[in-house]
XYZ file of C-alpha atoms in Angstrom:
725
model
C -34.720 26.844 -0.404
C -33.571 30.233 0.838
C -29.934 30.963 1.443
C -28.996 33.200 4.329
C -26.623 36.020 3.520
C -23.895 36.540 6.099
C -22.191 39.920 6.294
C -18.666 39.798 7.599
C -17.992 42.024 10.593
C -14.963 44.284 10.816
C -11.862 42.586 12.216
C -11.824 44.812 15.317
C -15.556 44.426 16.026
C -16.419 42.493 19.196
C -18.210 39.209 18.912
C -21.882 39.100 19.786
C -21.284 36.931 22.847
C -18.595 39.341 24.114
C -20.730 42.516 24.034
C -22.008 43.450 27.473
C -25.584 44.583 27.846
C -26.078 48.199 28.998
C -26.678 48.727 32.716
C -29.903 50.535 33.530
C -30.843 52.558 36.621
C -34.138 54.341 36.091
C -33.676 56.827 33.252
C -29.915 56.251 33.194
C -28.430 53.703 30.812
C -24.689 53.012 30.961
C -23.204 51.557 27.782
C -20.000 49.543 27.744
C -16.981 50.482 25.641
C -17.507 47.555 23.222
C -21.168 48.459 22.609
C -21.741 48.574 18.835
C -25.068 50.437 19.041
C -25.365 53.612 16.980
C -24.427 56.807 18.828
C -26.437 60.036 18.982
C -26.153 63.501 20.549
C -23.245 64.383 18.264
C -22.780 67.900 19.660
C -22.503 66.599 23.229
C -20.161 63.722 22.343
C -17.802 65.482 19.925
C -18.181 69.267 19.845
C -18.385 69.849 23.607
C -15.075 68.074 24.412
C -13.330 70.134 21.729
C -14.811 73.393 23.048
C -13.858 72.486 26.613
C -10.351 71.531 25.510
C -9.983 75.021 23.981
C -11.580 77.033 26.774
C -9.854 75.160 29.631
C -6.230 76.032 28.756
C -7.235 79.630 27.979
C -8.849 79.868 31.423
C -5.598 78.571 32.946
C -3.588 81.290 31.185
C -5.956 84.028 32.323
C -5.965 82.584 35.833
C -2.164 82.903 35.889
C -2.472 86.548 34.888
C -5.005 87.051 37.689
C -2.822 85.320 40.267
C 0.510 87.075 39.594
C -1.006 90.579 39.436
C -2.285 92.870 42.152
C -5.953 93.628 41.703
C -5.933 97.315 42.655
C -3.806 100.293 41.630
C -3.325 103.880 42.743
C -3.797 106.661 40.168
C -2.341 109.533 42.229
C 0.931 110.740 40.668
C 4.059 111.000 42.740
C 4.156 109.202 46.061
C 0.411 108.468 45.865
C -0.462 109.566 49.396
C -2.646 112.625 48.895
C -4.619 114.174 46.062
C -5.997 117.696 46.092
C -8.481 117.146 43.284
C -6.770 119.573 40.904
C -3.859 117.477 39.788
C -4.471 115.160 36.856
C -4.653 111.491 37.733
C -2.560 108.883 36.025
C -4.019 106.841 33.142
C -5.339 103.450 34.169
C -2.512 101.527 32.501
C 0.090 103.650 34.339
C -1.455 103.203 37.784
C 0.729 102.028 40.660
C -0.432 98.591 41.973
C -0.503 98.032 45.714
C -0.706 94.719 47.644
C -3.906 92.789 48.214
C -4.908 90.967 51.436
C -2.887 87.776 52.082
C -5.971 85.537 52.136
C -6.787 86.629 48.620
C -3.372 85.508 47.366
C -3.801 82.079 48.971
C -7.275 81.560 47.533
C -6.063 82.700 44.131
C -3.239 80.167 44.195
C -5.659 77.427 45.239
C -8.007 78.332 42.394
C -5.122 78.189 39.933
C -4.093 74.747 41.225
C -7.645 73.429 40.876
C -7.842 74.741 37.322
C -4.520 73.186 36.307
C -5.238 69.784 37.857
C -8.674 69.737 36.222
C -7.071 70.450 32.849
C -4.522 67.659 33.405
C -7.312 65.166 34.093
C -9.109 66.349 30.953
C -5.956 65.768 28.908
C -5.550 62.317 30.485
C -9.145 61.619 29.525
C -8.507 62.597 25.896
C -5.435 60.366 25.705
C -7.253 57.461 27.449
C -4.762 57.466 30.338
C -7.524 57.750 32.922
C -10.954 56.196 32.696
C -13.774 58.435 31.486
C -15.947 57.885 34.568
C -13.059 58.959 36.786
C -11.409 61.772 34.820
C -14.494 63.670 33.694
C -16.146 64.074 37.135
C -12.798 65.117 38.610
C -12.355 67.766 35.905
C -15.877 69.112 36.394
C -15.596 69.253 40.183
C -12.162 70.905 40.175
C -13.227 73.539 37.650
C -16.321 74.254 39.727
C -14.057 74.721 42.771
C -11.817 77.077 40.768
C -14.888 79.040 39.662
C -16.268 79.241 43.201
C -12.968 80.484 44.622
C -12.571 83.169 41.953
C -16.154 84.339 42.412
C -15.645 84.429 46.186
C -12.489 86.552 45.795
C -14.182 88.931 43.350
C -17.271 89.414 45.541
C -15.218 89.826 48.723
C -12.857 92.320 47.120
C -15.717 94.350 45.696
C -17.589 94.361 49.044
C -14.889 94.623 51.708
C -11.820 95.991 49.906
C -13.087 98.020 46.940
C -10.827 100.648 45.306
C -11.467 104.230 46.383
C -12.779 106.050 43.347
C -11.525 108.011 41.500
C -7.992 107.766 42.916
C -7.921 103.973 42.768
C -9.143 101.406 40.257
C -9.063 97.716 39.469
C -6.079 96.439 37.494
C -5.996 94.037 34.571
C -5.579 91.140 37.035
C -9.080 91.740 38.417
C -10.656 91.559 34.974
C -8.571 88.513 34.041
C -9.974 86.842 37.165
C -13.560 87.610 36.110
C -13.015 86.235 32.593
C -11.256 83.127 33.957
C -14.180 82.426 36.303
C -16.643 82.725 33.400
C -14.569 80.354 31.252
C -14.194 77.770 34.044
C -17.927 77.851 34.695
C -18.779 77.535 30.983
C -16.430 74.577 30.508
C -17.785 72.774 33.580
C -21.388 73.171 32.475
C -20.580 71.936 28.970
C -18.803 68.856 30.316
C -21.816 68.138 32.512
C -23.933 68.032 29.350
C -21.427 65.562 27.917
C -21.708 63.376 31.007
C -25.523 63.588 30.881
C -25.504 62.250 27.320
C -23.330 59.333 28.461
C -25.587 58.557 31.448
C -28.654 58.577 29.192
C -26.992 56.024 26.888
C -26.494 58.197 23.830
C -22.810 57.221 23.462
C -20.179 55.033 25.010
C -17.777 55.635 27.891
C -15.287 57.772 26.009
C -14.931 60.975 24.036
C -16.034 60.370 20.457
C -12.977 62.009 18.873
C -10.830 61.171 15.870
C -7.043 61.273 15.847
C -7.109 64.591 13.961
C -9.349 66.102 16.637
C -7.079 64.845 19.421
C -4.146 66.391 17.584
C -6.028 69.685 17.414
C -6.521 69.580 21.196
C -2.792 69.058 21.767
C -1.945 71.856 19.336
C -4.293 74.215 21.173
C -2.739 73.373 24.525
C 0.794 73.882 23.204
C -0.246 77.221 21.718
C -1.515 78.504 25.057
C 1.613 77.199 26.800
C 3.679 79.151 24.253
C 1.568 82.254 24.846
C 1.774 82.073 28.651
C 5.467 81.116 28.714
C 6.398 83.932 26.342
C 4.550 86.423 28.531
C 6.587 85.294 31.526
C 9.873 85.609 29.628
C 9.160 89.080 28.199
C 7.898 90.310 31.566
C 11.131 89.219 33.251
C 13.374 90.631 30.498
C 11.657 94.016 30.309
C 11.442 94.329 34.089
C 15.186 93.733 34.399
C 16.607 95.371 31.279
C 13.842 97.548 29.862
C 13.215 101.222 30.394
C 9.829 100.540 31.965
C 9.030 97.316 33.732
C 6.291 95.146 32.293
C 3.732 93.409 34.432
C 2.752 89.902 33.420
C -0.597 91.185 32.152
C 1.186 93.727 29.921
C 3.523 91.059 28.558
C 0.549 88.768 27.861
C -1.104 91.527 25.816
C 2.169 92.126 23.931
C 2.549 88.397 23.099
C -1.048 88.280 21.887
C -0.729 91.186 19.424
C 2.657 89.813 18.288
C 1.525 86.279 17.499
C -1.675 87.510 15.842
C 0.432 89.982 13.781
C -1.766 92.925 14.813
C 1.104 95.030 16.170
C -0.540 98.236 17.442
C 2.821 99.608 18.581
C 1.526 100.809 21.951
C 3.774 98.257 23.678
C 7.169 97.222 22.304
C 10.479 95.898 23.703
C 12.853 98.674 24.788
C 16.008 96.556 25.098
C 17.963 94.567 22.514
C 17.529 91.334 24.461
C 13.762 91.657 24.241
C 13.986 92.649 20.576
C 16.144 89.624 19.860
C 13.669 87.310 21.543
C 10.941 88.594 19.227
C 12.565 86.770 16.272
C 12.141 83.138 17.432
C 9.067 83.810 19.549
C 7.008 85.410 16.792
C 7.936 82.735 14.221
C 7.122 79.876 16.587
C 3.874 81.496 17.685
C 2.708 82.175 14.131
C 3.461 78.571 13.133
C 1.508 77.223 16.104
C -1.360 79.601 15.402
C -1.425 78.463 11.774
C -1.602 74.821 12.851
C -4.478 75.557 15.233
C -6.394 77.540 12.604
C -5.848 74.791 10.021
C -7.142 72.173 12.447
C -10.147 74.326 13.324
C -10.940 74.854 9.644
C -10.677 71.120 8.983
C -12.907 70.380 11.958
C -15.511 72.889 10.738
C -15.492 71.247 7.308
C -15.866 67.813 8.889
C -18.883 69.052 10.830
C -20.416 70.440 7.652
C -19.616 67.281 5.692
C -20.934 64.914 8.341
C -24.071 66.683 9.547
C -25.174 68.927 6.685
C -23.703 67.886 3.342
C -24.497 64.168 3.595
C -28.094 64.914 4.550
C -28.401 67.290 1.612
C -26.920 64.699 -0.777
C -29.412 62.111 0.465
C -32.323 64.568 0.124
C -31.315 65.578 -3.409
C -30.761 61.946 -4.380
C -34.178 60.911 -3.048
C -35.801 63.822 -4.842
C -34.069 62.874 -8.101
C -35.152 59.255 -7.769
C -38.752 60.340 -7.108
C -38.726 62.477 -10.232
C -37.190 59.732 -12.370
C -39.705 57.016 -11.394
C -43.063 57.041 -13.238
C -46.177 57.522 -11.106
C -47.624 54.089 -11.841
C -44.490 52.428 -10.457
C -43.519 52.101 -6.826
C -40.677 54.073 -5.270
C -37.835 53.092 -3.023
C -35.252 55.671 -1.840
C -32.513 53.201 -2.700
C -32.995 54.179 -6.319
C -34.550 50.952 -7.679
C -37.778 50.758 -9.618
C -40.433 48.514 -8.147
C -43.248 46.764 -9.880
C -46.738 46.071 -8.628
C -45.674 43.091 -6.566
C -42.710 44.836 -5.002
C -40.112 43.205 -7.224
C -37.063 45.345 -7.710
C -35.714 46.210 -11.132
C -32.300 47.840 -11.227
C -30.863 50.033 -13.902
C -28.099 49.401 -16.352
C -25.435 50.195 -13.788
C -26.895 47.319 -11.760
C -28.205 44.802 -14.337
C -31.425 42.905 -13.654
C -31.003 39.352 -12.456
C -34.103 37.243 -12.118
C -32.428 35.044 -9.511
C -32.349 37.955 -7.079
C -36.138 38.447 -7.004
C -37.387 38.144 -3.396
C -39.268 34.935 -2.527
C -42.298 36.939 -1.361
C -42.550 38.558 -4.788
C -42.401 35.127 -6.472
C -45.163 33.801 -4.216
C -47.316 36.839 -5.016
C -46.729 36.327 -8.699
C -47.731 32.643 -8.497
C -50.884 33.501 -6.563
C -51.903 36.160 -9.074
C -51.260 33.778 -11.953
C -53.344 31.017 -10.355
C -56.263 33.381 -9.738
C -56.096 34.662 -13.313
C -56.091 31.154 -14.805
C -58.993 29.966 -12.658
C -60.959 33.078 -13.589
C -60.297 32.926 -17.311
C -60.478 29.147 -17.710
C -60.644 28.210 -21.349
C -59.645 31.638 -22.559
C -56.251 31.251 -20.910
C -55.616 28.004 -22.785
C -56.637 29.641 -26.064
C -54.332 32.548 -25.313
C -51.527 30.129 -24.572
C -52.009 28.349 -27.900
C -52.045 31.672 -29.704
C -48.866 32.705 -27.910
C -47.131 29.465 -28.879
C -48.110 30.050 -32.490
C -46.727 33.526 -32.414
C -43.500 32.403 -30.778
C -43.030 29.797 -33.495
C -42.488 32.593 -36.017
C -38.779 33.220 -36.668
C -37.576 36.199 -34.602
C -36.829 39.506 -36.247
C -33.267 40.801 -36.347
C -32.191 42.459 -33.101
C -32.534 46.198 -33.133
C -29.939 48.487 -31.740
C -32.472 50.938 -30.331
C -33.102 49.090 -27.043
C -29.399 49.197 -26.312
C -29.251 52.864 -27.238
C -32.272 53.616 -25.057
C -30.709 51.675 -22.212
C -27.441 53.574 -22.502
C -29.288 56.866 -22.798
C -31.080 56.124 -19.549
C -27.803 55.082 -17.955
C -26.098 58.269 -19.047
C -29.049 60.342 -17.842
C -28.714 58.799 -14.397
C -24.959 59.371 -14.463
C -25.504 63.026 -15.351
C -28.108 63.246 -12.582
C -25.446 62.049 -10.144
C -23.041 64.678 -11.447
C -25.732 67.365 -11.093
C -26.296 66.345 -7.459
C -22.551 66.505 -6.801
C -22.240 69.952 -8.379
C -25.245 71.263 -6.465
C -23.948 69.828 -3.187
C -20.447 71.165 -3.730
C -21.779 74.661 -4.438
C -24.005 74.453 -1.378
C -21.053 73.354 0.771
C -18.815 76.197 -0.385
C -21.396 78.964 -0.227
C -22.926 77.796 3.054
C -19.455 77.768 4.640
C -18.896 81.291 3.341
C -22.278 82.390 4.719
C -21.510 80.985 8.162
C -18.093 82.657 8.166
C -19.634 85.999 7.204
C -22.223 85.672 9.979
C -19.534 84.812 12.548
C -17.402 87.709 11.309
C -20.329 90.122 11.560
C -21.244 89.023 15.080
C -17.671 89.282 16.342
C -17.260 92.644 14.665
C -20.460 94.274 15.956
C -20.560 92.687 19.407
C -16.839 93.281 19.901
C -17.299 96.924 18.938
C -20.087 97.234 21.527
C -17.896 95.764 24.267
C -14.944 98.013 23.446
C -17.257 101.016 23.273
C -18.344 100.256 26.847
C -14.831 99.642 28.180
C -13.063 102.521 26.389
C -15.592 105.360 26.316
C -14.475 106.775 29.675
C -10.758 106.284 29.019
C -10.478 107.704 25.499
C -14.030 108.930 24.707
C -14.483 106.195 22.119
C -17.661 106.295 20.008
C -19.372 103.203 18.629
C -18.282 104.051 15.091
C -14.684 104.359 16.268
C -15.073 101.023 18.045
C -16.283 99.481 14.778
C -13.258 100.949 13.020
C -10.926 99.612 15.725
C -12.409 96.103 15.561
C -12.255 96.051 11.759
C -8.604 97.095 11.731
C -7.867 94.438 14.348
C -9.775 91.687 12.534
C -7.820 92.306 9.338
C -4.580 92.479 11.403
C -3.815 95.905 9.895
C -3.000 97.515 13.243
C -2.513 101.203 12.422
C -2.006 101.993 16.099
C -4.130 105.158 16.136
C -6.610 103.323 18.358
C -5.678 100.673 20.905
C -7.057 99.455 24.256
C -6.160 101.995 26.948
C -8.181 100.708 29.903
C -7.499 97.920 32.387
C -10.701 96.195 31.286
C -10.091 96.723 27.558
C -6.796 94.835 27.298
C -7.996 91.546 28.891
C -11.145 91.674 26.780
C -9.052 92.308 23.657
C -6.798 89.306 24.395
C -9.766 86.922 24.600
C -11.683 88.546 21.727
C -8.710 88.594 19.360
C -7.893 84.917 19.992
C -11.388 84.123 18.700
C -11.848 86.837 16.076
C -8.561 86.679 14.152
C -8.769 82.901 13.423
C -12.393 83.444 12.365
C -11.249 86.116 9.936
C -8.601 83.750 8.566
C -11.234 81.060 7.944
C -13.411 83.673 6.221
C -10.556 84.573 3.864
C -10.090 80.866 3.093
C -13.796 80.486 2.290
C -13.645 83.567 0.082
C -10.751 81.980 -1.776
C -12.821 78.841 -2.436
C -15.815 80.780 -3.785
C -15.609 84.414 -4.866
C -11.880 84.601 -5.552
C -11.929 81.218 -7.306
C -14.736 82.323 -9.639
C -12.994 85.625 -10.322
C -9.736 83.828 -11.083
C -11.476 81.339 -13.381
C -13.317 84.136 -15.174
C -10.086 86.095 -15.612
C -8.314 83.062 -17.068
C -11.171 82.368 -19.483
C -11.214 86.000 -20.586
C -7.464 85.855 -21.188
C -7.858 82.616 -23.177
C -10.336 84.321 -25.508
C -8.625 87.726 -25.798
C -5.047 88.437 -24.763
C -3.661 84.887 -24.696
C -5.845 82.882 -27.113
C -5.754 79.163 -26.421
C -6.153 76.471 -29.072
C -9.566 74.791 -29.015
C -11.272 77.363 -26.771
C -14.071 78.131 -29.227
C -14.676 74.436 -29.830
C -14.853 73.863 -26.070
C -17.289 76.772 -25.699
C -19.570 75.273 -28.330
C -19.337 71.813 -26.734
C -20.316 73.146 -23.306
C -23.387 75.013 -24.594
C -25.835 72.581 -26.196
C -28.106 75.309 -27.555
C -25.186 76.929 -29.381
C -24.091 73.569 -30.785
C -27.602 72.809 -32.045
C -27.878 76.269 -33.554
C -24.583 75.941 -35.432
C -25.405 72.393 -36.496
C -28.811 73.455 -37.831
C -27.237 76.368 -39.699
C -24.637 74.017 -41.184
C -27.309 71.531 -42.322
C -29.310 74.298 -43.977
C -26.211 75.547 -45.753
C -25.354 72.052 -47.013
C -28.968 71.544 -48.157
C -28.808 74.755 -50.223
C -25.562 73.619 -51.844
C -27.031 70.237 -52.693
C -30.094 71.937 -54.154
C -27.938 74.161 -56.328
C -26.022 71.104 -57.540
C -29.255 69.182 -58.179
C -29.013 66.785 -55.226
C -32.040 65.702 -53.232
C -32.765 67.664 -50.099
C -34.061 66.273 -46.863
C -32.434 64.411 -44.060
C -30.656 61.166 -44.696
C -31.661 58.300 -42.393
C -28.104 57.578 -41.425
C -26.709 61.100 -41.226
C -29.890 62.615 -39.821
C -29.692 60.773 -36.524
C -28.873 63.146 -33.673
C -27.734 60.952 -30.873
C -25.219 61.583 -28.166
C -21.692 61.113 -29.417
C -20.680 58.838 -26.596
C -23.535 56.306 -26.960
C -22.839 55.143 -30.590
C -19.184 54.982 -29.700
C -19.961 52.714 -26.773
C -22.246 50.509 -28.900
C -19.688 50.164 -31.656
C -17.143 49.323 -29.001
C -19.416 46.608 -27.630
C -19.990 45.254 -31.132
C -16.226 44.845 -31.566
C -14.686 41.406 -30.971
C -14.660 40.686 -27.221
C -11.370 40.932 -25.383
C -9.838 37.926 -23.765
C -9.480 37.673 -20.020
C -5.719 38.089 -20.309
C -6.149 41.350 -22.227
C -8.662 42.614 -19.680
C -6.302 41.645 -16.852
C -3.526 43.641 -18.513
C -5.855 46.629 -18.822
C -6.811 46.108 -15.175
C -3.218 46.504 -14.013
C -2.855 49.736 -15.997
C -6.153 51.009 -14.599
C -5.025 50.308 -11.020
C -1.808 52.213 -11.673
C -3.708 55.201 -13.082
C -6.204 55.177 -10.207
C -3.385 55.094 -7.650
C -1.770 58.035 -9.418
C -5.077 59.916 -9.316
C -5.415 59.217 -5.587
C -1.985 60.689 -4.973
C -2.102 63.682 -7.325
C -5.723 64.293 -8.420
C -7.843 62.984 -5.575
C -10.721 65.295 -6.522
C -10.867 63.975 -10.099
C -14.295 63.197 -11.589
C -14.338 60.478 -14.260
C -16.358 60.899 -17.444
C -19.164 58.562 -18.477
C -16.985 56.755 -21.035
C -14.222 56.315 -18.465
C -16.728 54.807 -16.046
C -17.881 52.335 -18.726
C -14.302 51.107 -19.157
C -13.839 50.950 -15.383
C -17.014 48.934 -14.817
C -15.969 46.505 -17.541
C -12.705 45.872 -15.694
C -14.564 45.476 -12.403
C -17.200 43.036 -13.626
C -15.264 40.702 -15.908
C -13.851 38.888 -12.842
C -17.252 38.372 -11.225
C -18.308 34.730 -10.995
C -21.342 35.159 -8.707
C -19.709 33.156 -5.918
C -20.518 33.450 -2.245
C -17.098 34.951 -1.497
C -17.959 38.019 -3.609
C -20.813 39.160 -1.398
C -18.625 41.718 0.384
C -17.385 43.205 -2.902
C -19.255 46.067 -4.531
C -19.600 45.018 -8.162
C -22.928 46.511 -9.215
C -24.313 49.926 -8.230
C -26.844 52.541 -9.273
C -25.623 56.057 -10.043
C -28.323 57.684 -7.905
C -28.895 54.792 -5.499
C -27.706 54.295 -1.947
C -24.635 52.445 -3.252
C -23.705 55.248 -5.664
C -20.060 56.391 -5.739
C -21.194 59.812 -4.526
C -22.547 58.175 -1.326
C -19.333 56.269 -0.604
C -17.855 58.927 1.681
C -14.624 59.045 -0.301
C -13.316 60.484 -3.554
C -13.966 58.839 -6.923
C -10.312 57.762 -7.447
C -10.337 56.095 -4.015
C -13.650 54.370 -4.794
C -12.388 53.200 -8.207
C -9.043 52.016 -6.820
C -10.783 49.923 -4.169
C -13.139 48.340 -6.725
C -10.289 47.611 -9.164
C -8.199 46.023 -6.423
C -11.151 43.803 -5.528
C -11.396 42.802 -9.194
C -7.685 41.970 -9.304
C -8.059 39.876 -6.150
C -10.931 37.943 -7.718
C -8.908 37.402 -10.897
C -5.937 36.112 -8.901
C -8.176 33.753 -6.909
C -9.666 32.430 -10.143
C -6.229 31.773 -11.629
C -5.087 29.987 -8.475
C -8.197 27.810 -8.552
C -7.591 26.959 -12.229
C -3.983 25.973 -11.490
C -5.109 23.700 -8.678
C -7.628 22.030 -10.982
C -5.038 21.614 -13.755
C -2.627 20.084 -11.245
C -5.217 17.507 -10.184
C -6.198 16.457 -13.753
C -2.798 14.946 -14.836
C -2.676 12.802 -11.699
C -6.176 11.561 -12.335
C -5.395 10.754 -15.997
C -2.227 8.891 -14.986
C -4.132 6.754 -12.530
C -6.757 5.989 -15.164
C -4.077 5.013 -17.705
C -2.303 2.781 -15.233
C -5.537 1.021 -14.312
C -6.312 0.588 -18.037
C -2.914 -0.993 -18.658
C -3.448 -3.457 -15.862
C -6.806 -4.508 -17.249
C -5.340 -4.908 -20.697
C -2.595 -7.165 -19.428
C -5.120 -9.388 -17.754
C -7.223 -9.741 -20.918
C -4.269 -10.251 -23.268
C -4.094 -13.985 -24.190
C -0.346 -13.717 -24.805
C 0.337 -12.678 -21.319
C 1.092 -15.396 -18.827
C -1.964 -16.429 -16.845
C -1.756 -17.451 -13.260
C -2.189 -21.176 -12.630
C -5.200 -22.392 -10.809
């Protein structure tokens, strides 16, 4: 009779009868919030909201700069009325702004309001204050309105009120308006892709974000509020107390180069009040920028871990399992060997249990056996008699080689798991470095091209000089010999630097994890061998290199053989000393041959192991346990197993390169071990409680039996008084 295996659902999972079926309208399929179906379109559900949450606030800041600034300026020196063509015109940044048409100011304010309200609805959507189906369409529509208004202002200004060249030009506000319109349009289109994925049923009615990602969104918004607010404060202070008044666009550029620690020096506070404000503003801005960069780096690593690294681990694991399974045997990606009938045979890390053979495999085996017996007839009976005769012979003493072979295979699979982890870790580090280098190269070269276009008329900038300028800016060196000098260059630099400088910081972090780490490790090893010799270094070098160990061991054996020959001893390998087996395997076997430990001793060791694992989780979460340590850990995990139905949710047996391997658990080894040990302690405590309940029932039962026995004895005793009839 088959027993059905029930898997317990998470405590917060909805019951089957509570889950609403998706609503379907043609190609659209609306899923409810409690739908437990697997989600897809990861980029649309997770990456797009984060990109929109970064671009939206930046577009608001640039829209403020476009709204508070005049869009045209006069370059004629003096009163700016007439120009004879011989007098030199003012530089673009020193042009005198003049008012724009009133309708433009009103439309600009309306565009700014639409952008802000759309961003507020997006924030309410992230924090689940407003329903997804309400907040997201409102955000998209409002940002489209903001884009349309800005485009209408730009086209109208360029067609009906263009600056008179060369005595007039567009100010930074005009270019901030163009960039803000592009950002609003990009964010709206991305959010429409997110809504399309929801309507097609790829994910539920919400943004698929973690708490860390929501925190990153809030940090980004606070950073842009700090940037925009600081620009307003410095503009007011320098306009009132400074030698030359700062427009809001100038103050925004100053705050950008201050927070990013570029510091060209082309714009600096001229009054002590402004200089004093630099102290708290720069510290607060750098801290906020560091938090944003840290969150972005963590998010990038999560993307790599979730979408690239896990797939690579699975591919390498499957490839390793394929290589480890002989050709005549079946193959399952789970890591188990399969026989001809599909029966699964696990490895030492998951011992074989005949009770777990599938019923279909048993039926196939019975059918094959019946066909074989009917075909062979008498020969099968003769073979059976011969087999019985052979089995009647006393068995030979058990050999230790099967156990050694089993442990060798187990250790080989353990080392295969470690090789997969090392390969995956190297791939993760070097692939992250490669992506950072590519992003750095694109920002460097494309940024240089843009600045070459915007600055070639203002300061005759060549492309090589633009490359030099971008490189100095990316590394936050900021010599100041080259800086944006055009009205288009400064807005472009503000947006470009907010993307490029954090990218450079992530690149430096990736370099620290790879190149710098290897250089540091190599320097330390060189110092251990030369300047600061460390005890046991040569022994460790020999232990790490098997070929060197075998070479030295062979040389030592030859030397000992020559000495024995000179002394008259027999040469040749001794059976006992000539065995070359792994050091850990005989140690494990001798340990198993030792007297078994009692359950109380194992429970005491279990408490110490839990304490050590908890310490590793707190201090050494990236620790990798050795093979011998894993053998001790598995002993403590399995001694409490009783094969009961309540243990089905516990992970007691696993295969090192199977789907249930510790490397596939999605957590560190100390966390995996601590969870398994705690499960073992829970099982041990449940067993002790059950034993106490049984022991409490037995005395009561014995007392009742004794009392009933005494009553019977009194009745049968002739000396006792008998009732009269």
